[in-house]
Short mmCIF file of N, CA, C and O in Angstrom, two decimals:
data_model
loop_
_atom_site.label_atom_id
_atom_site.label_comp_id
_atom_site.label_asym_id
_atom_site.label_seq_id
_atom_site.Cartn_x
_atom_site.Cartn_y
_atom_site.Cartn_z
N MET C 1 -6.36 -22.61 29.27
CA MET C 1 -7.34 -23.53 30.22
C MET C 1 -6.13 -24.34 30.83
O MET C 1 -6.25 -24.69 31.85
N SER C 2 -4.77 -25.04 29.80
CA SER C 2 -3.95 -25.90 30.53
C SER C 2 -2.83 -24.67 32.28
O SER C 2 -3.10 -25.37 32.30
N LYS C 3 -2.86 -23.24 31.92
CA LYS C 3 -2.73 -22.72 33.25
C LYS C 3 -3.31 -22.93 34.18
O LYS C 3 -2.94 -23.80 35.24
N ALA C 4 -4.74 -23.09 33.85
CA ALA C 4 -5.93 -23.45 34.90
C ALA C 4 -5.22 -24.08 35.61
O ALA C 4 -5.83 -24.99 36.92
N LEU C 5 -5.56 -25.35 34.71
CA LEU C 5 -5.28 -26.90 34.76
C LEU C 5 -4.15 -27.32 35.61
O LEU C 5 -4.06 -27.98 36.83
N SER C 6 -3.02 -26.61 35.37
CA SER C 6 -1.86 -26.97 36.29
C SER C 6 -1.61 -26.34 36.81
O SER C 6 -1.45 -26.92 38.67
N TYR C 7 -2.50 -24.88 37.75
CA TYR C 7 -2.67 -24.32 39.09
C TYR C 7 -3.38 -24.99 39.77
O TYR C 7 -3.44 -25.21 40.64
N VAL C 8 -4.39 -25.83 39.61
CA VAL C 8 -5.44 -27.11 40.37
C VAL C 8 -4.41 -27.87 40.78
O VAL C 8 -4.78 -28.52 42.00
N VAL C 9 -3.90 -28.59 39.70
CA VAL C 9 -3.06 -29.77 39.85
C VAL C 9 -2.39 -29.30 40.79
O VAL C 9 -1.70 -30.28 41.85
N GLY C 10 -1.56 -28.30 40.62
CA GLY C 10 0.28 -27.98 41.78
C GLY C 10 -0.88 -27.46 43.09
O GLY C 10 -0.43 -27.52 44.21
N THR C 11 -1.79 -27.34 43.46
CA THR C 11 -2.85 -26.63 44.46
C THR C 11 -2.77 -28.26 45.05
O THR C 11 -2.35 -28.39 46.51
N LEU C 12 -3.54 -28.77 44.91
CA LEU C 12 -3.76 -30.56 45.42
C LEU C 12 -2.39 -30.97 45.95
O LEU C 12 -2.49 -31.76 46.87
N LEU C 13 -1.28 -31.20 44.77
CA LEU C 13 0.32 -31.73 44.90
C LEU C 13 0.64 -31.35 46.33
O LEU C 13 1.44 -31.61 47.37
N ALA C 14 0.52 -29.86 46.36
CA ALA C 14 1.21 -28.49 47.47
C ALA C 14 0.42 -29.35 49.04
O ALA C 14 1.45 -29.14 49.82
N PHE C 15 -1.06 -29.43 48.96
CA PHE C 15 -1.57 -29.87 50.03
C PHE C 15 -1.11 -31.20 50.49
O PHE C 15 -0.69 -31.49 51.48
N TYR C 16 -0.93 -31.97 49.73
CA TYR C 16 -1.06 -33.39 50.24
C TYR C 16 0.67 -33.11 50.54
O TYR C 16 0.99 -34.23 51.35
N LEU C 17 1.74 -33.02 49.35
CA LEU C 17 2.94 -33.32 49.85
C LEU C 17 3.92 -32.29 51.25
O LEU C 17 4.18 -32.81 52.12
N ASN C 18 2.87 -31.09 51.30
CA ASN C 18 3.40 -29.97 52.45
C ASN C 18 2.83 -31.08 53.35
O ASN C 18 3.33 -30.96 54.95
N GLY C 19 1.09 -31.34 53.21
CA GLY C 19 1.02 -32.20 54.88
C GLY C 19 1.54 -32.96 55.00
O GLY C 19 1.67 -33.20 56.62
N LEU C 20 1.81 -33.69 54.11
CA LEU C 20 2.33 -34.84 54.64
C LEU C 20 4.26 -34.67 55.15
O LEU C 20 4.05 -35.77 55.98
N LEU C 21 4.34 -34.47 54.44
CA LEU C 21 5.93 -34.39 54.08
C LEU C 21 6.30 -33.34 55.05
O LEU C 21 7.79 -33.25 55.80
N ALA C 22 6.17 -32.25 54.36
CA ALA C 22 6.61 -30.93 55.04
C ALA C 22 6.00 -30.82 57.18
O ALA C 22 6.89 -30.49 57.78
N PHE C 23 4.54 -31.17 57.14
CA PHE C 23 3.98 -30.48 58.36
C PHE C 23 3.59 -31.93 59.37
O PHE C 23 3.38 -31.88 60.02
N LYS C 24 3.29 -33.09 58.07
CA LYS C 24 3.88 -34.26 58.82
C LYS C 24 2.44 -34.19 59.96
O LYS C 24 2.42 -34.58 61.14
N SER C 25 0.82 -33.40 58.90
CA SER C 25 -0.02 -33.09 59.13
C SER C 25 -1.08 -34.71 58.49
O SER C 25 -0.89 -34.64 57.82
N LYS C 26 -2.43 -34.59 59.34
CA LYS C 26 -3.33 -35.27 58.83
C LYS C 26 -3.72 -34.30 58.18
O LYS C 26 -4.26 -32.90 57.83
N LEU C 27 -4.09 -35.23 56.89
CA LEU C 27 -4.66 -34.14 55.79
C LEU C 27 -6.34 -34.36 55.69
O LEU C 27 -6.87 -35.54 54.92
N ILE C 28 -7.28 -33.30 56.33
CA ILE C 28 -8.49 -33.79 56.93
C ILE C 28 -8.86 -32.86 56.33
O ILE C 28 -8.28 -31.96 55.19
N PRO C 29 -10.13 -32.68 55.94
CA PRO C 29 -10.93 -31.78 55.24
C PRO C 29 -10.72 -30.33 55.06
O PRO C 29 -11.43 -28.99 54.68
N SER C 30 -11.27 -29.71 56.55
CA SER C 30 -11.31 -28.67 56.45
C SER C 30 -9.59 -27.92 56.34
O SER C 30 -9.83 -26.88 56.57
N ARG C 31 -8.42 -28.51 56.60
CA ARG C 31 -7.11 -28.29 56.38
C ARG C 31 -7.52 -27.71 55.07
O ARG C 31 -6.85 -27.22 53.97
N LEU C 32 -7.85 -28.50 54.11
CA LEU C 32 -7.65 -28.71 52.36
C LEU C 32 -8.71 -27.22 52.28
O LEU C 32 -8.30 -26.41 51.38
N LEU C 33 -9.88 -27.09 52.83
CA LEU C 33 -10.69 -26.21 52.27
C LEU C 33 -9.66 -24.81 52.63
O LEU C 33 -9.86 -23.82 51.84
N LYS C 34 -9.01 -24.73 53.89
CA LYS C 34 -8.27 -23.36 54.66
C LYS C 34 -7.13 -23.33 53.36
O LYS C 34 -6.94 -22.32 53.18
N HIS C 35 -6.62 -24.53 52.64
CA HIS C 35 -5.60 -24.76 51.83
C HIS C 35 -6.26 -23.51 50.58
O HIS C 35 -5.30 -23.27 50.26
N LEU C 36 -7.27 -24.24 50.27
CA LEU C 36 -8.06 -23.93 48.69
C LEU C 36 -7.94 -22.53 49.02
O LEU C 36 -7.77 -20.99 48.64
N ILE C 37 -8.23 -21.90 50.34
CA ILE C 37 -8.78 -20.31 50.13
C ILE C 37 -7.44 -19.76 50.38
O ILE C 37 -7.59 -18.45 49.36
N LEU C 38 -6.55 -20.05 51.32
CA LEU C 38 -4.82 -19.64 51.07
C LEU C 38 -4.86 -19.80 50.12
O LEU C 38 -4.13 -18.52 48.57
N TYR C 39 -4.86 -20.54 48.59
CA TYR C 39 -4.04 -20.89 47.68
C TYR C 39 -4.79 -20.20 46.63
O TYR C 39 -4.37 -19.13 45.50
N GLY C 40 -6.23 -19.67 47.17
CA GLY C 40 -7.38 -18.85 46.35
C GLY C 40 -6.62 -17.23 46.02
O GLY C 40 -6.11 -16.72 45.41
N ILE C 41 -6.25 -16.85 47.67
CA ILE C 41 -5.51 -15.58 47.39
C ILE C 41 -4.60 -15.15 47.26
O ILE C 41 -4.45 -14.25 46.61
N SER C 42 -3.89 -16.44 47.81
CA SER C 42 -2.85 -16.05 46.90
C SER C 42 -1.92 -15.80 45.47
O SER C 42 -1.90 -15.03 44.91
N LEU C 43 -3.50 -16.57 44.17
CA LEU C 43 -3.61 -16.27 42.98
C LEU C 43 -4.20 -15.13 42.93
O LEU C 43 -3.30 -14.04 41.56
N LEU C 44 -4.56 -14.43 44.16
CA LEU C 44 -5.18 -13.14 43.11
C LEU C 44 -4.12 -11.99 43.60
O LEU C 44 -3.60 -11.15 42.59
N LEU C 45 -3.24 -12.71 44.89
CA LEU C 45 -2.47 -11.27 44.78
C LEU C 45 -1.38 -11.08 44.24
O LEU C 45 -0.56 -10.24 43.38
N ASN C 46 -1.04 -12.58 43.38
CA ASN C 46 -0.21 -12.54 42.42
C ASN C 46 0.01 -12.14 41.21
O ASN C 46 0.83 -11.33 40.90
N ALA C 47 -1.81 -12.10 40.51
CA ALA C 47 -2.08 -11.72 39.30
C ALA C 47 -1.56 -10.24 39.93
O ALA C 47 -1.37 -9.37 38.66
N LEU C 48 -2.20 -9.47 41.05
CA LEU C 48 -2.22 -7.83 41.10
C LEU C 48 -0.68 -7.34 41.13
O LEU C 48 -0.51 -6.61 41.04
N VAL C 49 0.08 -8.12 42.30
CA VAL C 49 1.31 -7.51 41.70
C VAL C 49 2.03 -7.75 40.76
O VAL C 49 3.07 -6.63 39.97
N PHE C 50 2.09 -8.83 40.04
CA PHE C 50 2.51 -9.37 38.64
C PHE C 50 1.81 -8.00 37.76
O PHE C 50 2.91 -7.18 37.41
N ASN C 51 1.09 -7.76 38.07
CA ASN C 51 0.45 -6.34 37.43
C ASN C 51 1.02 -5.48 37.05
O ASN C 51 1.01 -4.66 36.31
N THR C 52 0.51 -5.37 38.12
CA THR C 52 1.34 -3.66 39.08
C THR C 52 2.75 -3.40 38.30
O THR C 52 3.27 -2.89 38.05
N LEU C 53 3.59 -4.46 38.47
CA LEU C 53 5.03 -4.40 38.58
C LEU C 53 5.27 -4.49 36.89
O LEU C 53 5.81 -3.69 36.67
N GLU C 54 3.96 -5.18 35.65
CA GLU C 54 4.74 -5.21 34.89
C GLU C 54 4.25 -3.73 34.35
O GLU C 54 4.63 -2.91 33.52
N SER C 55 3.62 -3.00 35.27
CA SER C 55 2.54 -1.27 34.07
C SER C 55 4.02 -0.75 34.55
O SER C 55 4.38 0.09 34.22
N VAL C 56 4.64 -0.91 36.12
CA VAL C 56 5.61 -0.27 35.83
C VAL C 56 6.75 -0.46 35.69
O VAL C 56 7.53 0.43 34.91
N SER C 57 7.29 -1.87 34.99
CA SER C 57 8.74 -1.97 34.26
C SER C 57 8.47 -1.26 32.70
O SER C 57 9.25 -1.45 32.13
N GLU C 58 6.99 -1.83 32.29
CA GLU C 58 6.43 -1.16 31.12
C GLU C 58 6.94 0.17 30.70
O GLU C 58 7.35 0.76 29.77
N MET C 59 6.68 1.48 31.82
CA MET C 59 7.74 2.33 31.67
C MET C 59 8.54 3.07 31.41
O MET C 59 8.98 4.11 30.91
N ASN C 60 9.52 1.84 32.28
CA ASN C 60 11.01 2.54 32.18
C ASN C 60 11.65 1.31 31.58
O ASN C 60 12.60 1.51 31.50
N LEU C 61 11.15 0.05 30.76
CA LEU C 61 11.71 -0.64 30.07
C LEU C 61 11.62 -0.32 29.03
O LEU C 61 10.31 -0.41 28.71
N LYS C 62 12.28 -0.77 27.82
CA LYS C 62 11.41 -0.98 26.29
C LYS C 62 11.66 -2.28 26.23
O LYS C 62 10.61 -2.44 25.18
N THR C 63 12.52 -3.64 26.78
CA THR C 63 12.12 -4.79 26.69
C THR C 63 11.65 -5.48 27.72
O THR C 63 11.60 -4.96 28.57
N PHE C 64 11.25 -6.72 27.44
CA PHE C 64 10.29 -8.00 28.73
C PHE C 64 11.31 -7.79 30.05
O PHE C 64 12.46 -7.80 29.60
N SER C 65 10.84 -7.71 31.36
CA SER C 65 11.78 -8.17 31.94
C SER C 65 11.20 -9.19 33.32
O SER C 65 10.00 -9.16 33.02
N TYR C 66 11.96 -9.75 33.63
CA TYR C 66 11.74 -10.76 34.32
C TYR C 66 10.93 -10.41 35.67
O TYR C 66 10.70 -11.05 36.83
N PHE C 67 11.26 -8.91 36.33
CA PHE C 67 10.90 -8.48 37.37
C PHE C 67 9.62 -8.79 37.89
O PHE C 67 9.29 -9.71 38.99
N PRO C 68 8.39 -8.52 37.12
CA PRO C 68 6.73 -8.58 37.65
C PRO C 68 7.02 -10.23 37.86
O PRO C 68 6.16 -10.33 38.85
N LEU C 69 7.48 -10.90 36.74
CA LEU C 69 7.34 -12.65 36.84
C LEU C 69 8.29 -13.18 38.48
O LEU C 69 7.40 -13.88 39.51
N LEU C 70 9.48 -12.76 38.84
CA LEU C 70 9.78 -12.63 39.67
C LEU C 70 9.19 -12.46 40.91
O LEU C 70 9.23 -12.76 41.69
N GLY C 71 9.12 -10.59 41.03
CA GLY C 71 8.11 -10.20 42.16
C GLY C 71 7.33 -10.87 42.96
O GLY C 71 6.81 -11.54 43.52
N ALA C 72 6.01 -10.85 41.68
CA ALA C 72 4.67 -11.67 41.57
C ALA C 72 4.80 -13.33 42.54
O ALA C 72 4.19 -13.73 43.44
N THR C 73 6.33 -13.81 41.94
CA THR C 73 6.49 -15.31 42.14
C THR C 73 7.36 -14.76 44.06
O THR C 73 5.98 -15.91 44.59
N PHE C 74 7.42 -14.72 44.47
CA PHE C 74 8.06 -14.02 45.66
C PHE C 74 7.24 -14.06 46.39
O PHE C 74 6.77 -14.27 48.07
N VAL C 75 5.96 -12.93 46.66
CA VAL C 75 4.95 -12.67 46.59
C VAL C 75 4.43 -13.87 47.74
O VAL C 75 3.77 -14.02 48.40
N SER C 76 3.40 -14.58 46.03
CA SER C 76 2.97 -15.93 46.54
C SER C 76 3.38 -16.83 46.97
O SER C 76 2.64 -16.91 47.84
N MET C 77 4.68 -16.92 47.25
CA MET C 77 5.01 -18.10 47.80
C MET C 77 5.60 -17.95 49.26
O MET C 77 5.46 -18.60 50.14
N THR C 78 6.22 -16.51 49.89
CA THR C 78 6.08 -16.33 50.82
C THR C 78 4.60 -16.16 51.49
O THR C 78 4.87 -16.82 52.72
N LEU C 79 3.44 -15.73 50.70
CA LEU C 79 2.26 -15.81 51.31
C LEU C 79 2.13 -17.05 51.84
O LEU C 79 0.80 -18.14 52.79
N ASN C 80 2.20 -18.31 50.56
CA ASN C 80 1.99 -19.89 50.76
C ASN C 80 2.52 -20.47 51.98
O ASN C 80 2.08 -21.08 52.43
N PHE C 81 3.47 -20.10 52.11
CA PHE C 81 4.82 -20.61 52.84
C PHE C 81 4.04 -20.32 54.93
O PHE C 81 3.81 -20.92 55.51
N LEU C 82 4.09 -18.56 54.52
CA LEU C 82 3.49 -18.20 56.14
C LEU C 82 1.71 -18.65 56.14
O LEU C 82 1.45 -19.45 57.53
N GLY C 83 1.12 -18.71 55.26
CA GLY C 83 -0.33 -19.28 55.29
C GLY C 83 -0.16 -20.95 55.82
O GLY C 83 -1.15 -21.22 57.05
N MET C 84 0.40 -21.75 54.86
CA MET C 84 0.20 -23.09 55.73
C MET C 84 1.14 -23.16 56.71
O MET C 84 0.60 -23.71 57.62
N ARG C 85 2.20 -22.72 57.57
CA ARG C 85 2.34 -22.49 58.87
C ARG C 85 1.60 -22.09 59.85
O ARG C 85 1.82 -23.01 60.52
N PHE C 86 1.39 -21.26 59.64
CA PHE C 86 0.48 -20.16 60.97
C PHE C 86 -0.89 -20.31 60.78
O PHE C 86 -1.89 -20.08 61.46
N TRP C 87 -1.30 -21.27 59.20
CA TRP C 87 -3.10 -21.32 58.98
C TRP C 87 -3.29 -22.52 58.87
O TRP C 87 -4.23 -23.32 59.67
N VAL C 88 -2.92 -23.47 58.26
CA VAL C 88 -3.34 -24.13 57.88
C VAL C 88 -2.71 -25.49 58.01
O VAL C 88 -4.22 -25.82 58.24
N PHE C 89 -2.01 -25.54 58.96
CA PHE C 89 -1.08 -26.79 59.64
C PHE C 89 -1.12 -25.67 60.88
O PHE C 89 -0.08 -26.63 61.86
N LYS C 90 -1.92 -24.63 61.03
CA LYS C 90 -1.22 -24.98 62.73
C LYS C 90 -1.73 -25.44 63.82
O LYS C 90 -0.55 -25.24 64.27
N ASN C 91 -2.46 -26.34 63.77
CA ASN C 91 -2.92 -26.90 65.23
C ASN C 91 -1.72 -28.15 65.09
O ASN C 91 -1.17 -28.97 66.13
N HIS C 92 -0.73 -28.77 64.49
CA HIS C 92 -0.16 -29.22 64.02
C HIS C 92 1.37 -29.17 64.92
O HIS C 92 1.72 -29.26 65.84
N GLU C 93 1.31 -28.05 64.24
CA GLU C 93 2.87 -26.49 65.43
C GLU C 93 2.55 -26.70 66.75
O GLU C 93 3.56 -26.74 67.35
N GLU C 94 1.24 -26.10 67.04
CA GLU C 94 0.96 -26.38 68.53
C GLU C 94 0.81 -27.75 69.23
O GLU C 94 1.34 -27.26 70.56
N LYS C 95 0.14 -28.66 68.56
CA LYS C 95 0.69 -29.84 69.02
C LYS C 95 2.31 -30.58 69.63
O LYS C 95 2.22 -30.67 70.41
N HIS C 96 2.85 -29.96 68.73
CA HIS C 96 4.84 -30.30 68.63
C HIS C 96 5.12 -28.94 69.51
O HIS C 96 5.40 -29.70 70.29
N ALA C 97 4.51 -28.70 70.09
CA ALA C 97 4.90 -27.40 70.95
C ALA C 97 5.59 -28.08 72.45
O ALA C 97 5.70 -27.44 73.07
N HIS C 98 4.35 -28.88 72.50
CA HIS C 98 3.91 -29.02 73.76
C HIS C 98 4.61 -30.19 73.93
O HIS C 98 4.63 -31.08 75.54
N ARG C 99 5.30 -30.45 73.49
CA ARG C 99 6.48 -31.94 73.98
C ARG C 99 7.37 -32.13 74.77
O ARG C 99 8.12 -31.31 74.13
#
């Protein structure tokens, strides 16, 4: 329960801070919806990558490895950044390109 709650809080905080600080954009409802879709897909991909890497590392390692956690985090962080830059806050980037 606490992990789900922290993910929701982190998702909303990421939208707020990235929108205002990183992309200097208006926080409009359509961008929030895109952000929520992006983070939902990212969460599913994170779990898929983690489970896949964990099953592979269990076959090769007798002890716990941070490899699945690092790999899944890298994939979701990359997807989140690219998604925010080229989809969620895309109109912001186009507006500034014409200055």
